[in-house]
GROMACS .gro file of C-alpha atoms in nm:
model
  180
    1UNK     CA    1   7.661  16.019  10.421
    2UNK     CA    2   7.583  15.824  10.729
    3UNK     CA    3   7.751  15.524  10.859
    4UNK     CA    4   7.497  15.287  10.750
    5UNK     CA    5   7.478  15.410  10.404
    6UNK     CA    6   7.848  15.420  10.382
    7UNK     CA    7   7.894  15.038  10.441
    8UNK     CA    8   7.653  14.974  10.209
    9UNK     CA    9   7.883  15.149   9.903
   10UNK     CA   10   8.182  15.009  10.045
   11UNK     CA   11   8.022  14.630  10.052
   12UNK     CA   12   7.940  14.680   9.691
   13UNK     CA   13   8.278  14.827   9.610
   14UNK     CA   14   8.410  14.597   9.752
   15UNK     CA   15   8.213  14.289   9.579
   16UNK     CA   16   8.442  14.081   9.367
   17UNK     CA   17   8.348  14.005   9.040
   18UNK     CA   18   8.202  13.671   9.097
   19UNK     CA   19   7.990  13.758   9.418
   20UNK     CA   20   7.847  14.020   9.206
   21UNK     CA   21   7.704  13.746   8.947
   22UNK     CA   22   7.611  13.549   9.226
   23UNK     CA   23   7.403  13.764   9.294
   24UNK     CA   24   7.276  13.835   8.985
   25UNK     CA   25   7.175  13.459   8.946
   26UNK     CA   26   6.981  13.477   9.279
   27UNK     CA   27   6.815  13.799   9.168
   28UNK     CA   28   6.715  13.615   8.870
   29UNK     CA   29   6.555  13.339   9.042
   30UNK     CA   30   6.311  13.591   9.213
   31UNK     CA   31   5.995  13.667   9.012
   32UNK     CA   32   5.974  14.019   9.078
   33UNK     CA   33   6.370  14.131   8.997
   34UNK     CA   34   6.405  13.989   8.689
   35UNK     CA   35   6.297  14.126   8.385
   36UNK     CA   36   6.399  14.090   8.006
   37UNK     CA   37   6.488  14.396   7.762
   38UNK     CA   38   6.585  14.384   7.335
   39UNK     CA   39   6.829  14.619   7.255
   40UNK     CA   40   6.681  14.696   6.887
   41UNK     CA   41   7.021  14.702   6.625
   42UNK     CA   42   7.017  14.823   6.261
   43UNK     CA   43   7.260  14.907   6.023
   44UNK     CA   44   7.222  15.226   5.826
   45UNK     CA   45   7.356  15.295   5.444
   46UNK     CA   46   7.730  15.336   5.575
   47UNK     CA   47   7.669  14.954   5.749
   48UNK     CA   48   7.706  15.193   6.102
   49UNK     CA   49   7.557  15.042   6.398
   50UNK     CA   50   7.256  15.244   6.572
   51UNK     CA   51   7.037  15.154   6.873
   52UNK     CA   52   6.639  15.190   6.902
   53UNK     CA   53   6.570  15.362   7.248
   54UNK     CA   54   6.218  15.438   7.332
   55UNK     CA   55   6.113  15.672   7.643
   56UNK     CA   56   5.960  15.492   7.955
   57UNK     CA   57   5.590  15.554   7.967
   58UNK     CA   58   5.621  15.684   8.372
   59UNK     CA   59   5.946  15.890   8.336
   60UNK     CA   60   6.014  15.937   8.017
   61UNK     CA   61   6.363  15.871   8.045
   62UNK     CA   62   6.554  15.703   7.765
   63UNK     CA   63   6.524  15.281   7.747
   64UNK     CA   64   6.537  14.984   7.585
   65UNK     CA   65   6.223  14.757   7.515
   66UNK     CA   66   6.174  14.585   7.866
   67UNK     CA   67   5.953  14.379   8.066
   68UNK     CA   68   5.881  14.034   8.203
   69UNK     CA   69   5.953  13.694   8.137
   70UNK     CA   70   5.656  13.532   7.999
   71UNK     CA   71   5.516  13.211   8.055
   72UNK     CA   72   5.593  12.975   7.780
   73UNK     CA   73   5.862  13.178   7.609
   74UNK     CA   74   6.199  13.190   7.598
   75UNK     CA   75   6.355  13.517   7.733
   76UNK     CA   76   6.518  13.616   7.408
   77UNK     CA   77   6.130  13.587   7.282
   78UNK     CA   78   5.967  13.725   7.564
   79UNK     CA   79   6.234  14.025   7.494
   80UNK     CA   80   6.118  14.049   7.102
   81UNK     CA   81   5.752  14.079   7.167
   82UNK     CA   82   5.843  14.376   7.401
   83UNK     CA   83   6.023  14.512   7.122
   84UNK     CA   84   5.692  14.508   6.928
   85UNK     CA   85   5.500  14.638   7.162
   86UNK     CA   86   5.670  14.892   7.292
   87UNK     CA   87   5.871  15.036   6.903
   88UNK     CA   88   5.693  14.801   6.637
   89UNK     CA   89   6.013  14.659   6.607
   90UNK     CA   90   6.033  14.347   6.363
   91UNK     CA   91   6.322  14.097   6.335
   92UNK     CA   92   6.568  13.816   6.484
   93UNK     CA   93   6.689  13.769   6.808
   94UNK     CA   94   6.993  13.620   6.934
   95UNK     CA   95   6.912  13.360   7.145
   96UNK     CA   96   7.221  13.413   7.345
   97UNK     CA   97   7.228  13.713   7.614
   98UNK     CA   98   7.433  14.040   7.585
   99UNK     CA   99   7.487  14.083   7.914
  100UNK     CA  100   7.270  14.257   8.240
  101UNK     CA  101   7.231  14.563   8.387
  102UNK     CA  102   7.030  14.669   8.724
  103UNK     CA  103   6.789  14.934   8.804
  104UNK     CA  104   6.615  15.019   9.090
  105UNK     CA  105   6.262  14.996   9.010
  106UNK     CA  106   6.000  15.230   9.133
  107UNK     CA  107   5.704  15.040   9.327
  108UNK     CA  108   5.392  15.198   9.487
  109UNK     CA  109   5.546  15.156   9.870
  110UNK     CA  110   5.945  15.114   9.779
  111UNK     CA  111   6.228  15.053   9.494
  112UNK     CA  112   6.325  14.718   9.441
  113UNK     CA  113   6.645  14.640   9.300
  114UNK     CA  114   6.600  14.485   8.942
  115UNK     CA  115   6.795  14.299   8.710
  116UNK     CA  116   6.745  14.313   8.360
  117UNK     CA  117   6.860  14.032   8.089
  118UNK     CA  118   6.985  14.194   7.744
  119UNK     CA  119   6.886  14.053   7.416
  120UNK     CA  120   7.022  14.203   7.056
  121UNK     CA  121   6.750  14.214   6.815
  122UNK     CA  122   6.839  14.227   6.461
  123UNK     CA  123   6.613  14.491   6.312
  124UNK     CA  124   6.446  14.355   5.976
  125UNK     CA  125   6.127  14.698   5.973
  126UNK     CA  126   5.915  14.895   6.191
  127UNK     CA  127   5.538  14.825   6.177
  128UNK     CA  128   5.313  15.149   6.045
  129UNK     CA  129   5.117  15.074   6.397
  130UNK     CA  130   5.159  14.933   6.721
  131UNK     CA  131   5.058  14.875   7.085
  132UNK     CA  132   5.217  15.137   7.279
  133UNK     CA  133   5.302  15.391   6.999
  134UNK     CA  134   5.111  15.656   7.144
  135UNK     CA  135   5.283  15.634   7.500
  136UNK     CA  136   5.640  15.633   7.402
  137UNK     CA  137   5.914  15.813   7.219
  138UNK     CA  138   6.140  15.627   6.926
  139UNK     CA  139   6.492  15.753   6.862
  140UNK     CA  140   6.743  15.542   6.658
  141UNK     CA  141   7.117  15.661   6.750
  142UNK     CA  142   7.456  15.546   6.754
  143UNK     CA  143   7.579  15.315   7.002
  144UNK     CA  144   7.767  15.598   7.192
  145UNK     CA  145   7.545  15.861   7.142
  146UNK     CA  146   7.284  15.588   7.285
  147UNK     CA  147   7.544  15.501   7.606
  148UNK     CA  148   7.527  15.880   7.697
  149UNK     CA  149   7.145  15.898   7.677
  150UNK     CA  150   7.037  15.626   7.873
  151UNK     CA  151   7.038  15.731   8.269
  152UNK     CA  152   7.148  15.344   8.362
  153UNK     CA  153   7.536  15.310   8.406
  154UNK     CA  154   7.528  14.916   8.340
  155UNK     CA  155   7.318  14.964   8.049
  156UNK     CA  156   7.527  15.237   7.928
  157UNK     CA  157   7.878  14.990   8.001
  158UNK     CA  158   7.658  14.724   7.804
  159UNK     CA  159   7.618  14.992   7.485
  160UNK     CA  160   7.962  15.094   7.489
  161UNK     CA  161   8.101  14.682   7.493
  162UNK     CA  162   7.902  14.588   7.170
  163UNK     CA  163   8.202  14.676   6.978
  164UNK     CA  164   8.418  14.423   7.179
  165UNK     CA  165   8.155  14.164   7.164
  166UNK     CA  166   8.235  13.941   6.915
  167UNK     CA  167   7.940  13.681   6.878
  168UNK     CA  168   7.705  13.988   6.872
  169UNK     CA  169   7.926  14.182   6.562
  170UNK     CA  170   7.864  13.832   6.390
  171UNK     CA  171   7.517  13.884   6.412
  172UNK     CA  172   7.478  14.236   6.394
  173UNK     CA  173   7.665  14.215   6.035
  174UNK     CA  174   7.566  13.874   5.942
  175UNK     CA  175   7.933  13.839   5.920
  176UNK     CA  176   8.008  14.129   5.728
  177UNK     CA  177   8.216  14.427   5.842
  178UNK     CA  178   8.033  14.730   6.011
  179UNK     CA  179   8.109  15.011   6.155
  180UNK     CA  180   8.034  15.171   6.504
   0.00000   0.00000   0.00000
Protein backbone atom coordinates (compact mmCIF):
# COMPACT_ATOMS: atom_id res chain seq x y z
CA UNK A 1 0.00 0.00 0.00
CA UNK A 2 1.49 3.31 -0.89
CA UNK A 3 1.65 6.37 1.13
CA UNK A 4 -1.05 8.11 -0.58
CA UNK A 5 -3.45 5.33 -0.39
CA UNK A 6 -2.60 4.77 3.18
CA UNK A 7 -3.75 8.30 4.34
CA UNK A 8 -6.65 7.93 2.60
CA UNK A 9 -7.80 4.65 4.98
CA UNK A 10 -6.44 6.27 7.90
CA UNK A 11 -8.57 9.73 7.18
CA UNK A 12 -11.61 7.57 6.96
CA UNK A 13 -10.71 5.56 10.02
CA UNK A 14 -10.22 8.12 11.53
CA UNK A 15 -13.63 10.09 10.64
CA UNK A 16 -15.77 10.59 13.67
CA UNK A 17 -19.14 9.68 13.55
CA UNK A 18 -20.59 12.99 12.77
CA UNK A 19 -18.05 14.07 9.96
CA UNK A 20 -19.01 10.89 8.41
CA UNK A 21 -22.85 12.08 8.12
CA UNK A 22 -21.66 15.27 7.14
CA UNK A 23 -20.64 13.97 4.56
CA UNK A 24 -23.27 11.93 3.75
CA UNK A 25 -25.61 15.07 3.69
CA UNK A 26 -23.24 16.78 1.17
CA UNK A 27 -23.13 13.63 -0.93
CA UNK A 28 -26.76 13.80 -0.92
CA UNK A 29 -27.02 17.20 -2.17
CA UNK A 30 -25.07 16.14 -5.38
CA UNK A 31 -27.27 14.78 -8.20
CA UNK A 32 -25.14 12.12 -9.30
CA UNK A 33 -24.24 10.36 -5.59
CA UNK A 34 -27.40 10.00 -4.38
CA UNK A 35 -29.63 7.39 -5.15
CA UNK A 36 -32.72 5.70 -3.39
CA UNK A 37 -33.12 1.76 -2.76
CA UNK A 38 -36.52 -0.38 -1.01
CA UNK A 39 -35.46 -3.04 0.96
CA UNK A 40 -38.61 -5.41 0.05
CA UNK A 41 -39.88 -7.11 3.78
CA UNK A 42 -42.40 -9.98 4.15
CA UNK A 43 -43.37 -12.14 6.74
CA UNK A 44 -43.66 -15.83 6.04
CA UNK A 45 -46.21 -18.47 7.88
CA UNK A 46 -43.90 -18.53 11.13
CA UNK A 47 -44.36 -14.32 11.06
CA UNK A 48 -40.18 -14.64 10.24
CA UNK A 49 -38.78 -11.71 8.60
CA UNK A 50 -37.18 -12.27 4.94
CA UNK A 51 -35.65 -9.77 2.49
CA UNK A 52 -36.31 -9.53 -1.46
CA UNK A 53 -32.78 -9.20 -3.14
CA UNK A 54 -32.66 -9.09 -6.83
CA UNK A 55 -29.24 -9.43 -8.93
CA UNK A 56 -27.85 -6.16 -10.57
CA UNK A 57 -28.45 -6.27 -14.28
CA UNK A 58 -24.35 -5.38 -15.02
CA UNK A 59 -22.83 -7.65 -12.28
CA UNK A 60 -25.12 -9.73 -11.14
CA UNK A 61 -24.25 -9.37 -7.71
CA UNK A 62 -26.87 -9.52 -5.00
CA UNK A 63 -29.06 -5.96 -4.33
CA UNK A 64 -31.77 -4.23 -3.24
CA UNK A 65 -34.26 -2.32 -5.63
CA UNK A 66 -32.22 0.96 -6.37
CA UNK A 67 -32.08 3.96 -8.41
CA UNK A 68 -32.71 7.68 -8.60
CA UNK A 69 -34.64 10.20 -7.04
CA UNK A 70 -37.36 11.20 -9.27
CA UNK A 71 -38.75 14.37 -10.02
CA UNK A 72 -41.96 14.94 -8.26
CA UNK A 73 -41.74 12.07 -5.80
CA UNK A 74 -40.87 11.58 -2.58
CA UNK A 75 -37.79 9.29 -2.05
CA UNK A 76 -39.65 6.65 -0.11
CA UNK A 77 -41.88 6.65 -3.53
CA UNK A 78 -39.30 7.04 -5.92
CA UNK A 79 -37.78 3.85 -3.88
CA UNK A 80 -41.30 1.79 -4.33
CA UNK A 81 -41.60 2.22 -8.02
CA UNK A 82 -38.00 0.75 -8.23
CA UNK A 83 -39.24 -2.00 -6.28
CA UNK A 84 -41.80 -2.60 -9.09
CA UNK A 85 -39.73 -2.36 -11.65
CA UNK A 86 -37.00 -4.05 -10.81
CA UNK A 87 -39.08 -7.44 -8.49
CA UNK A 88 -42.89 -6.58 -9.18
CA UNK A 89 -42.94 -5.83 -5.74
CA UNK A 90 -46.39 -4.40 -4.42
CA UNK A 91 -47.01 -2.67 -1.05
CA UNK A 92 -46.39 0.24 1.65
CA UNK A 93 -43.54 2.15 2.31
CA UNK A 94 -42.35 3.77 5.31
CA UNK A 95 -41.99 7.13 4.71
CA UNK A 96 -39.23 7.38 7.18
CA UNK A 97 -35.54 6.14 6.10
CA UNK A 98 -33.72 2.99 7.40
CA UNK A 99 -30.60 4.21 7.22
CA UNK A 100 -27.63 4.57 4.15
CA UNK A 101 -25.07 2.73 2.84
CA UNK A 102 -22.28 3.70 0.05
CA UNK A 103 -21.03 2.07 -2.99
CA UNK A 104 -18.68 2.95 -5.36
CA UNK A 105 -20.42 3.10 -8.55
CA UNK A 106 -19.00 1.97 -11.80
CA UNK A 107 -19.03 4.87 -14.58
CA UNK A 108 -17.80 4.62 -18.21
CA UNK A 109 -14.34 6.75 -17.35
CA UNK A 110 -14.23 6.26 -13.27
CA UNK A 111 -16.15 5.07 -9.90
CA UNK A 112 -17.89 7.59 -8.14
CA UNK A 113 -18.58 7.23 -4.64
CA UNK A 114 -22.44 6.81 -4.06
CA UNK A 115 -24.75 7.04 -1.36
CA UNK A 116 -27.77 5.22 -1.22
CA UNK A 117 -31.05 6.16 1.00
CA UNK A 118 -32.87 2.91 2.47
CA UNK A 119 -36.56 2.57 2.45
CA UNK A 120 -38.55 -0.66 4.09
CA UNK A 121 -41.26 -1.70 1.90
CA UNK A 122 -43.96 -3.68 3.38
CA UNK A 123 -44.60 -6.47 0.91
CA UNK A 124 -48.51 -6.82 0.23
CA UNK A 125 -47.81 -9.46 -3.56
CA UNK A 126 -45.63 -9.85 -6.43
CA UNK A 127 -47.08 -8.95 -9.86
CA UNK A 128 -47.30 -12.17 -12.48
CA UNK A 129 -45.21 -9.57 -14.85
CA UNK A 130 -43.00 -6.76 -14.74
CA UNK A 131 -40.48 -4.34 -16.26
CA UNK A 132 -37.20 -5.77 -15.66
CA UNK A 133 -38.15 -9.44 -14.88
CA UNK A 134 -36.22 -10.80 -17.56
CA UNK A 135 -32.85 -8.99 -16.53
CA UNK A 136 -32.73 -9.83 -12.93
CA UNK A 137 -32.70 -12.57 -10.35
CA UNK A 138 -35.43 -12.67 -7.25
CA UNK A 139 -34.44 -14.42 -4.03
CA UNK A 140 -36.46 -13.88 -0.78
CA UNK A 141 -34.13 -14.82 2.37
CA UNK A 142 -33.71 -14.15 5.86
CA UNK A 143 -32.36 -11.04 7.09
CA UNK A 144 -28.94 -12.70 7.92
CA UNK A 145 -28.74 -14.99 5.31
CA UNK A 146 -29.50 -11.67 3.14
CA UNK A 147 -26.49 -9.57 5.23
CA UNK A 148 -24.02 -12.35 4.07
CA UNK A 149 -25.12 -12.23 0.40
CA UNK A 150 -25.01 -8.80 -0.40
CA UNK A 151 -21.18 -7.71 -1.35
CA UNK A 152 -21.89 -4.02 0.37
CA UNK A 153 -20.63 -3.90 4.09
CA UNK A 154 -23.04 -0.84 5.00
CA UNK A 155 -25.84 -2.51 3.41
CA UNK A 156 -25.04 -5.67 5.05
CA UNK A 157 -24.62 -3.53 8.82
CA UNK A 158 -28.10 -2.01 7.65
CA UNK A 159 -29.66 -5.87 7.27
CA UNK A 160 -28.23 -7.07 10.34
CA UNK A 161 -29.73 -3.65 12.57
CA UNK A 162 -33.44 -4.27 11.46
CA UNK A 163 -33.84 -6.29 14.50
CA UNK A 164 -32.73 -3.32 16.75
CA UNK A 165 -34.76 -0.91 14.82
CA UNK A 166 -37.68 -0.32 16.54
CA UNK A 167 -39.99 2.02 14.36
CA UNK A 168 -39.25 -0.42 11.44
CA UNK A 169 -40.38 -3.86 13.71
CA UNK A 170 -43.62 -1.66 14.20
CA UNK A 171 -44.13 -1.65 10.72
CA UNK A 172 -42.75 -4.73 9.61
CA UNK A 173 -45.38 -6.53 12.11
CA UNK A 174 -48.01 -3.97 12.08
CA UNK A 175 -47.37 -4.15 15.72
CA UNK A 176 -47.45 -7.68 16.15
CA UNK A 177 -44.55 -9.87 17.28
CA UNK A 178 -42.21 -11.44 14.55
CA UNK A 179 -39.49 -13.21 14.40
CA UNK A 180 -36.00 -12.76 12.68
Amino acid sequence: MDDDHRHCVMYVLEMTSQEAEDQRQRMRKERYSHQVAALPIRLNEERRVEVCLVTSRTTGRWIIPKGWPMKGLRDDEAAKVEAEEEAGLVGAMLKASLGAYTYWRRTRVDFRLTIVEVYALRVKRQKKRWKEQSQRKLIWAPVLDAADLVLEPELSSLLVGIPGNRRACAFIGRDEPIQF
